[in-house]
Amino acid sequence: MVNLTEQERIFLLMMRGWGDRERSYEEVVHLFNDTFRKRVQIRIAQNLGDRKLKTTEERQEVGQSFIENRRLSINKASQQLGMSRFSVYKNLKILKYHPYKIHLHQELNEDYFDRRVQFSEIMMERIIQDANFLPLIIFSDEASFQLNGNSDENPHWMLEKHTQHPQKINVWVGLFGDQIIGPFFINGNLD
């Protein structure tokens, strides 16, 4: 409607049915609904075959990247592979990959079980003989915390460090009866 007068615009609107009569949206809604359904069905039909193939290729690509680098995080994999984190996670789940953290524990030998049973029996006999024996025992534990900043990063099962003596702090706590002794923060090694 380039360079039309106000009367010409009103005339065109009246001719198109925008005058005194009420507008009927029912036909417009049906037309839009039919068009939308046809377009969606066409897109689904076009993308269905490609999507399965793409998913299989993605799955193989994700699996291969985690075989090559087991320390790879989902965020890094999504950046390297150019797909969303959810797609990487979903493919890992289908491949039956599970998140894990390596936990280092003290090695237990075969004779440790017998020694534990023997210690428990001795302690039970002493507790039965002397009712005041248990409150006189100090239960203690210590832990070492390394101050290398790993709390903000994804912990890895193997991390190369170029320092011979990493910074750490040791914490010692004891329980004596119903009292807590400590915590004591100690720099250096606990021997």
XYZ file of C-alpha atoms in Angstrom:
191
model
C 0.000 0.000 0.000
C 2.462 2.516 -1.171
C 1.259 6.150 -1.447
C -2.443 5.433 -0.863
C -4.735 8.004 0.628
C -6.684 7.298 3.784
C -9.926 6.819 1.822
C -8.259 4.340 -0.556
C -6.941 2.319 2.406
C -10.397 2.245 4.022
C -11.932 1.136 0.707
C -9.429 -1.742 0.370
C -10.063 -2.872 3.945
C -13.834 -2.814 3.389
C -13.437 -4.888 0.207
C -11.417 -7.524 2.085
C -14.141 -7.894 4.704
C -12.689 -5.815 7.525
C -15.644 -3.502 7.708
C -18.803 -3.809 9.771
C -19.102 -7.587 9.792
C -17.540 -9.772 12.525
C -14.341 -11.536 11.727
C -14.359 -15.342 11.617
C -11.156 -16.887 12.950
C -12.412 -20.459 12.662
C -11.378 -20.842 9.024
C -7.967 -19.311 9.699
C -7.379 -21.685 12.622
C -8.362 -24.743 10.557
C -6.196 -23.627 7.649
C -3.210 -23.004 9.934
C -3.738 -26.346 11.727
C -3.895 -28.328 8.472
C -0.812 -26.588 7.061
C 1.118 -27.125 10.287
C 0.269 -30.852 10.422
C 1.307 -31.383 6.818
C 4.637 -29.613 7.359
C 5.374 -31.502 10.576
C 4.576 -34.873 8.964
C 6.848 -34.071 6.032
C 9.701 -33.005 8.327
C 9.321 -36.074 10.532
C 9.352 -38.331 7.482
C 12.445 -36.571 6.097
C 14.419 -36.555 9.346
C 13.490 -39.967 10.750
C 15.892 -42.030 8.665
C 18.731 -39.532 8.900
C 18.362 -39.206 12.681
C 18.863 -42.934 13.352
C 21.955 -42.980 11.156
C 23.265 -39.805 12.754
C 22.644 -41.178 16.254
C 24.549 -44.379 15.458
C 27.452 -42.395 14.040
C 27.374 -40.040 17.037
C 27.350 -42.993 19.426
C 30.398 -44.540 17.759
C 32.178 -41.187 17.766
C 31.426 -40.583 21.466
C 32.473 -44.118 22.402
C 35.724 -43.829 20.449
C 36.604 -40.499 22.049
C 36.187 -41.967 25.554
C 38.189 -45.070 24.621
C 41.051 -42.847 23.445
C 40.950 -40.604 26.522
C 39.350 -42.069 29.650
C 39.931 -38.822 31.569
C 37.704 -36.878 29.173
C 34.774 -35.050 30.771
C 31.333 -34.736 29.185
C 31.817 -30.968 28.816
C 35.128 -31.346 26.957
C 33.730 -34.151 24.790
C 30.734 -32.025 23.790
C 33.079 -29.184 22.794
C 35.409 -31.465 20.822
C 32.625 -33.370 19.060
C 30.419 -30.326 18.425
C 27.300 -31.730 20.060
C 25.320 -30.891 23.161
C 26.301 -32.202 26.591
C 22.953 -33.996 26.784
C 23.662 -35.858 23.518
C 27.064 -36.967 24.810
C 25.510 -38.038 28.133
C 22.666 -39.894 26.386
C 25.075 -41.734 24.077
C 27.307 -42.700 27.015
C 24.272 -44.039 28.847
C 23.253 -46.128 25.820
C 26.836 -47.448 25.588
C 26.533 -48.411 29.295
C 29.315 -46.075 30.419
C 29.024 -44.975 34.039
C 30.717 -42.110 35.878
C 33.300 -43.247 38.354
C 35.866 -41.919 40.756
C 38.939 -43.891 41.682
C 39.030 -44.425 45.447
C 42.321 -45.514 46.926
C 41.968 -47.801 49.924
C 44.357 -49.539 52.222
C 45.324 -52.987 51.031
C 43.865 -55.754 53.203
C 45.798 -59.005 53.442
C 44.323 -62.400 54.262
C 45.403 -62.331 57.925
C 43.780 -58.916 58.577
C 40.331 -60.439 59.026
C 41.608 -62.837 61.721
C 43.443 -59.992 63.478
C 40.280 -57.870 63.504
C 38.220 -60.691 65.004
C 40.912 -61.306 67.618
C 41.006 -57.579 68.534
C 37.189 -57.463 68.861
C 37.160 -60.488 71.162
C 39.875 -58.977 73.407
C 38.017 -55.647 73.593
C 34.701 -57.362 74.416
C 36.362 -59.286 77.283
C 37.888 -56.081 78.699
C 34.591 -54.185 78.486
C 32.815 -57.034 80.302
C 35.515 -57.154 83.009
C 35.683 -53.363 83.573
C 32.618 -51.159 82.926
C 34.785 -47.992 83.004
C 37.194 -49.277 80.340
C 35.315 -47.976 77.257
C 35.145 -44.278 78.327
C 38.944 -44.323 78.837
C 39.687 -45.146 75.187
C 40.646 -42.316 72.839
C 39.407 -42.956 69.320
C 41.386 -40.848 66.865
C 41.755 -40.333 63.169
C 43.836 -38.187 60.900
C 43.418 -37.010 57.344
C 45.701 -35.260 54.860
C 44.337 -32.563 52.591
C 46.399 -31.492 49.599
C 46.303 -27.790 48.850
C 46.693 -28.042 45.071
C 43.350 -26.533 44.039
C 41.708 -29.718 42.752
C 38.412 -28.855 44.403
C 37.460 -26.544 41.509
C 38.360 -29.066 38.805
C 37.177 -32.459 37.721
C 39.289 -34.908 39.769
C 41.264 -37.274 37.541
C 42.559 -40.725 38.327
C 46.051 -39.678 37.275
C 47.276 -36.125 37.440
C 50.834 -35.142 36.550
C 52.372 -32.769 39.064
C 55.788 -31.176 38.781
C 56.315 -30.651 42.483
C 58.218 -33.160 44.571
C 56.615 -32.129 47.860
C 53.029 -30.962 47.334
C 51.569 -28.541 49.838
C 49.285 -30.289 52.295
C 47.802 -29.947 55.736
C 47.065 -32.748 58.190
C 44.115 -32.770 60.565
C 43.926 -34.898 63.730
C 40.752 -35.387 65.810
C 40.101 -37.574 68.829
C 37.029 -38.764 70.762
C 37.444 -39.311 74.496
C 34.248 -40.513 76.155
C 31.670 -37.934 75.105
C 34.201 -35.169 74.348
C 35.867 -34.170 71.095
C 39.594 -33.468 71.212
C 40.722 -31.148 68.455
C 40.711 -30.742 65.520
C 44.433 -30.020 65.344
C 45.939 -28.753 62.093
C 49.510 -29.942 61.571
C 51.885 -28.911 58.802
C 54.192 -31.690 57.664
C 53.917 -35.456 57.934
C 52.189 -37.441 60.649
C 54.340 -40.344 61.783
